[in-house]
């Protein structure tokens, strides 16, 4: 409940006419963005908890929660789960640290409407070959599309992604969810050699497959 | 230097040799559909005179000058089984992706505008404008907070005789989710992903303001110009417009108006996306 209240309070503030129309001073606009970001982050604890109640019990157990550095004292720490569902709030600038850095990840779509739906999913990636499978182990047709050059050139996007993976998520149940398993594929010897060749030559092999840090300065939040 | 076409089983859109969107083909019938970006230069007024204030956060008041961004657009075409895209570069600060998904009957425009250059000392208000051959006779529709579509008539108010001094801004209306125009045979609707100002300043054309950067306060209380700076530069805005164009056919099921409402539901109340690291899971375990 306290997590939800953070967003309730933020939305209360955002009903001011300046927040609706954008006629607030710039530093107030920045503060509104900060409040909303914090509130949406707090509510992610709730969505995470609910999604974990839906998944298999063996992944449901929560781990010990620790207060996050800099967290608001009135907001309880978020529970940690073995199978964590996280959001990517920077998808609108074609950035998602998880999909860019992991070789295997899942995408879960929750449909908040009371009728079935579909959506073309777009996620930023760094590889060349990916396999998308649904829960029935059926491979879903997917396409890799380059991120437009003007977007890639944005100096403060802090992303290594040069492409987006696009696929159709269909038959999304009303008020329900559907998940897809995405794995990066190295499907030919030629690709394998190319893949290895693109890694730094120095260092142990285990280090080579670790996702490299995105180089994002810690001062940006 | 050649015409480019992308499309799917429902529609095709073509780009002329200058790189601008030029036509749309639906059910085998080709119609004019041009899109470009233009900008209005902002008025520097005298804030001591209430009727002559500068264009600012509260007032959209162009100085009467409309500028085109470019005469030629650079194109890059991406084709595939899931989506076909044309990446357009209009200038150093305006670019766009025009996108047709395999199983959708609309065209998606993902625009990116900024940082708006103001080194010339002139504020600028950028609009995306669509041109069709629809004989709209000054009539267009804008929504009211995502609900009813309200009929708007250019240079007209229903309850008094209007003599507009500001012909552009006087015809602008809030567009929360949709703006549309039509004649007896065709209809064009543009859905937006955020509230914007919009209008139809000529028959058959629709426009939505996507970004603005102004250098003067308009003396309505905010006490600073609408000059958002990120990292010392002007703000870059990125967003989407979804365009539905088609024949008006009352017997069609669903009608084009109904398709607009379905699309509104789909794009404005989207699915929530969650991501999970599956590095420690085999597919079968996850399944």
mmCIF file with all atom_site columns, C-alpha atoms in Angstrom, chain A residues 123-209:
data_model
loop_
_atom_site.group_PDB
_atom_site.id
_atom_site.type_symbol
_atom_site.label_atom_id
_atom_site.label_alt_id
_atom_site.label_comp_id
_atom_site.label_asym_id
_atom_site.label_entity_id
_atom_site.label_seq_id
_atom_site.pdbx_PDB_ins_code
_atom_site.Cartn_x
_atom_site.Cartn_y
_atom_site.Cartn_z
_atom_site.occupancy
_atom_site.B_iso_or_equiv
_atom_site.pdbx_formal_charge
_atom_site.auth_seq_id
_atom_site.auth_comp_id
_atom_site.auth_asym_id
_atom_site.auth_atom_id
_atom_site.pdbx_PDB_model_num
ATOM 1  C CA . UNK A 1 123 ? 13.306 -4.125  -27.947 1.00 0.00 ? 123 UNK A CA 1
ATOM 2  C CA . UNK A 1 124 ? 16.818 -2.750  -28.391 1.00 0.00 ? 124 UNK A CA 1
ATOM 3  C CA . UNK A 1 125 ? 19.533 -5.383  -28.858 1.00 0.00 ? 125 UNK A CA 1
ATOM 4  C CA . UNK A 1 126 ? 23.201 -5.632  -29.650 1.00 0.00 ? 126 UNK A CA 1
ATOM 5  C CA . UNK A 1 127 ? 23.424 -9.036  -31.399 1.00 0.00 ? 127 UNK A CA 1
ATOM 6  C CA . UNK A 1 128 ? 22.650 -10.233 -34.913 1.00 0.00 ? 128 UNK A CA 1
ATOM 7  C CA . UNK A 1 129 ? 20.695 -13.435 -34.360 1.00 0.00 ? 129 UNK A CA 1
ATOM 8  C CA . UNK A 1 130 ? 17.918 -14.055 -31.872 1.00 0.00 ? 130 UNK A CA 1
ATOM 9  C CA . UNK A 1 131 ? 15.305 -16.755 -31.441 1.00 0.00 ? 131 UNK A CA 1
ATOM 10 C CA . UNK A 1 132 ? 11.935 -15.847 -29.959 1.00 0.00 ? 132 UNK A CA 1
ATOM 11 C CA . UNK A 1 133 ? 9.797  -18.673 -28.592 1.00 0.00 ? 133 UNK A CA 1
ATOM 12 C CA . UNK A 1 134 ? 6.404  -18.582 -26.952 1.00 0.00 ? 134 UNK A CA 1
ATOM 13 C CA . UNK A 1 135 ? 5.290  -20.695 -24.011 1.00 0.00 ? 135 UNK A CA 1
ATOM 14 C CA . UNK A 1 136 ? 4.398  -23.622 -26.316 1.00 0.00 ? 136 UNK A CA 1
ATOM 15 C CA . UNK A 1 137 ? 7.956  -23.731 -27.662 1.00 0.00 ? 137 UNK A CA 1
ATOM 16 C CA . UNK A 1 138 ? 6.743  -22.347 -30.978 1.00 0.00 ? 138 UNK A CA 1
ATOM 17 C CA . UNK A 1 139 ? 9.268  -20.075 -32.653 1.00 0.00 ? 139 UNK A CA 1
ATOM 18 C CA . UNK A 1 140 ? 7.814  -16.671 -33.374 1.00 0.00 ? 140 UNK A CA 1
ATOM 19 C CA . UNK A 1 141 ? 8.883  -14.874 -36.568 1.00 0.00 ? 141 UNK A CA 1
ATOM 20 C CA . UNK A 1 142 ? 11.109 -11.972 -35.611 1.00 0.00 ? 142 UNK A CA 1
ATOM 21 C CA . UNK A 1 143 ? 12.964 -9.301  -37.523 1.00 0.00 ? 143 UNK A CA 1
ATOM 22 C CA . UNK A 1 144 ? 15.987 -7.234  -36.627 1.00 0.00 ? 144 UNK A CA 1
ATOM 23 C CA . UNK A 1 145 ? 15.675 -3.601  -37.661 1.00 0.00 ? 145 UNK A CA 1
ATOM 24 C CA . UNK A 1 146 ? 18.435 -1.005  -37.398 1.00 0.00 ? 146 UNK A CA 1
ATOM 25 C CA . UNK A 1 147 ? 17.853 1.866   -35.014 1.00 0.00 ? 147 UNK A CA 1
ATOM 26 C CA . UNK A 1 148 ? 17.724 5.071   -37.100 1.00 0.00 ? 148 UNK A CA 1
ATOM 27 C CA . UNK A 1 149 ? 21.092 6.760   -37.339 1.00 0.00 ? 149 UNK A CA 1
ATOM 28 C CA . UNK A 1 150 ? 19.909 10.083  -35.853 1.00 0.00 ? 150 UNK A CA 1
ATOM 29 C CA . UNK A 1 151 ? 18.757 8.168   -32.759 1.00 0.00 ? 151 UNK A CA 1
ATOM 30 C CA . UNK A 1 152 ? 22.030 6.270   -32.533 1.00 0.00 ? 152 UNK A CA 1
ATOM 31 C CA . UNK A 1 153 ? 23.933 9.547   -32.716 1.00 0.00 ? 153 UNK A CA 1
ATOM 32 C CA . UNK A 1 154 ? 22.220 11.008  -29.632 1.00 0.00 ? 154 UNK A CA 1
ATOM 33 C CA . UNK A 1 155 ? 25.130 11.747  -27.372 1.00 0.00 ? 155 UNK A CA 1
ATOM 34 C CA . UNK A 1 156 ? 23.281 11.182  -24.100 1.00 0.00 ? 156 UNK A CA 1
ATOM 35 C CA . UNK A 1 157 ? 21.418 7.979   -24.971 1.00 0.00 ? 157 UNK A CA 1
ATOM 36 C CA . UNK A 1 158 ? 24.164 5.845   -23.386 1.00 0.00 ? 158 UNK A CA 1
ATOM 37 C CA . UNK A 1 159 ? 23.220 2.692   -25.218 1.00 0.00 ? 159 UNK A CA 1
ATOM 38 C CA . UNK A 1 160 ? 25.165 0.130   -27.197 1.00 0.00 ? 160 UNK A CA 1
ATOM 39 C CA . UNK A 1 161 ? 22.079 -1.000  -29.104 1.00 0.00 ? 161 UNK A CA 1
ATOM 40 C CA . UNK A 1 162 ? 22.250 -0.531  -32.835 1.00 0.00 ? 162 UNK A CA 1
ATOM 41 C CA . UNK A 1 163 ? 19.180 -2.594  -33.700 1.00 0.00 ? 163 UNK A CA 1
ATOM 42 C CA . UNK A 1 164 ? 15.762 -3.497  -32.426 1.00 0.00 ? 164 UNK A CA 1
ATOM 43 C CA . UNK A 1 165 ? 14.206 -6.930  -32.326 1.00 0.00 ? 165 UNK A CA 1
ATOM 44 C CA . UNK A 1 166 ? 10.618 -6.809  -33.616 1.00 0.00 ? 166 UNK A CA 1
ATOM 45 C CA . UNK A 1 167 ? 8.026  -9.542  -33.315 1.00 0.00 ? 167 UNK A CA 1
ATOM 46 C CA . UNK A 1 168 ? 4.273  -9.881  -33.073 1.00 0.00 ? 168 UNK A CA 1
ATOM 47 C CA . UNK A 1 169 ? 2.894  -10.819 -29.678 1.00 0.00 ? 169 UNK A CA 1
ATOM 48 C CA . UNK A 1 170 ? -0.634 -11.917 -30.465 1.00 0.00 ? 170 UNK A CA 1
ATOM 49 C CA . UNK A 1 171 ? -3.597 -13.442 -28.679 1.00 0.00 ? 171 UNK A CA 1
ATOM 50 C CA . UNK A 1 172 ? -2.792 -11.563 -25.510 1.00 0.00 ? 172 UNK A CA 1
ATOM 51 C CA . UNK A 1 173 ? -5.542 -12.600 -23.103 1.00 0.00 ? 173 UNK A CA 1
ATOM 52 C CA . UNK A 1 174 ? -7.812 -9.970  -21.568 1.00 0.00 ? 174 UNK A CA 1
ATOM 53 C CA . UNK A 1 175 ? -6.572 -8.903  -18.137 1.00 0.00 ? 175 UNK A CA 1
ATOM 54 C CA . UNK A 1 176 ? -3.897 -11.552 -18.496 1.00 0.00 ? 176 UNK A CA 1
ATOM 55 C CA . UNK A 1 177 ? -0.342 -12.030 -19.601 1.00 0.00 ? 177 UNK A CA 1
ATOM 56 C CA . UNK A 1 178 ? 1.790  -13.854 -22.107 1.00 0.00 ? 178 UNK A CA 1
ATOM 57 C CA . UNK A 1 179 ? 5.542  -14.363 -22.031 1.00 0.00 ? 179 UNK A CA 1
ATOM 58 C CA . UNK A 1 180 ? 8.164  -14.917 -24.687 1.00 0.00 ? 180 UNK A CA 1
ATOM 59 C CA . UNK A 1 181 ? 11.612 -16.403 -24.284 1.00 0.00 ? 181 UNK A CA 1
ATOM 60 C CA . UNK A 1 182 ? 14.299 -14.654 -26.290 1.00 0.00 ? 182 UNK A CA 1
ATOM 61 C CA . UNK A 1 183 ? 17.729 -16.157 -26.742 1.00 0.00 ? 183 UNK A CA 1
ATOM 62 C CA . UNK A 1 184 ? 20.675 -14.893 -28.666 1.00 0.00 ? 184 UNK A CA 1
ATOM 63 C CA . UNK A 1 185 ? 21.661 -17.448 -31.266 1.00 0.00 ? 185 UNK A CA 1
ATOM 64 C CA . UNK A 1 186 ? 24.975 -18.324 -32.852 1.00 0.00 ? 186 UNK A CA 1
ATOM 65 C CA . UNK A 1 187 ? 23.685 -20.638 -35.504 1.00 0.00 ? 187 UNK A CA 1
ATOM 66 C CA . UNK A 1 188 ? 26.570 -21.224 -37.899 1.00 0.00 ? 188 UNK A CA 1
ATOM 67 C CA . UNK A 1 189 ? 30.264 -21.842 -37.544 1.00 0.00 ? 189 UNK A CA 1
ATOM 68 C CA . UNK A 1 190 ? 30.872 -18.687 -39.540 1.00 0.00 ? 190 UNK A CA 1
ATOM 69 C CA . UNK A 1 191 ? 28.763 -16.663 -37.085 1.00 0.00 ? 191 UNK A CA 1
ATOM 70 C CA . UNK A 1 192 ? 30.565 -18.302 -34.195 1.00 0.00 ? 192 UNK A CA 1
ATOM 71 C CA . UNK A 1 193 ? 33.945 -17.328 -35.576 1.00 0.00 ? 193 UNK A CA 1
ATOM 72 C CA . UNK A 1 194 ? 32.681 -13.824 -36.296 1.00 0.00 ? 194 UNK A CA 1
ATOM 73 C CA . UNK A 1 195 ? 31.220 -13.592 -32.797 1.00 0.00 ? 195 UNK A CA 1
ATOM 74 C CA . UNK A 1 196 ? 34.458 -14.635 -31.170 1.00 0.00 ? 196 UNK A CA 1
ATOM 75 C CA . UNK A 1 197 ? 36.449 -12.430 -33.473 1.00 0.00 ? 197 UNK A CA 1
ATOM 76 C CA . UNK A 1 198 ? 34.490 -9.389  -32.400 1.00 0.00 ? 198 UNK A CA 1
ATOM 77 C CA . UNK A 1 199 ? 35.443 -9.880  -28.771 1.00 0.00 ? 199 UNK A CA 1
ATOM 78 C CA . UNK A 1 200 ? 38.620 -8.451  -27.325 1.00 0.00 ? 200 UNK A CA 1
ATOM 79 C CA . UNK A 1 201 ? 41.441 -10.886 -27.912 1.00 0.00 ? 201 UNK A CA 1
ATOM 80 C CA . UNK A 1 202 ? 42.945 -10.397 -24.498 1.00 0.00 ? 202 UNK A CA 1
ATOM 81 C CA . UNK A 1 203 ? 41.483 -11.831 -21.331 1.00 0.00 ? 203 UNK A CA 1
ATOM 82 C CA . UNK A 1 204 ? 40.048 -15.233 -20.467 1.00 0.00 ? 204 UNK A CA 1
ATOM 83 C CA . UNK A 1 205 ? 37.213 -16.732 -22.497 1.00 0.00 ? 205 UNK A CA 1
ATOM 84 C CA . UNK A 1 206 ? 34.819 -16.442 -19.574 1.00 0.00 ? 206 UNK A CA 1
ATOM 85 C CA . UNK A 1 207 ? 35.394 -12.714 -19.454 1.00 0.00 ? 207 UNK A CA 1
ATOM 86 C CA . UNK A 1 208 ? 34.737 -12.434 -23.164 1.00 0.00 ? 208 UNK A CA 1
ATOM 87 C CA . UNK A 1 209 ? 31.159 -13.650 -22.875 1.00 0.00 ? 209 UNK A CA 1
#
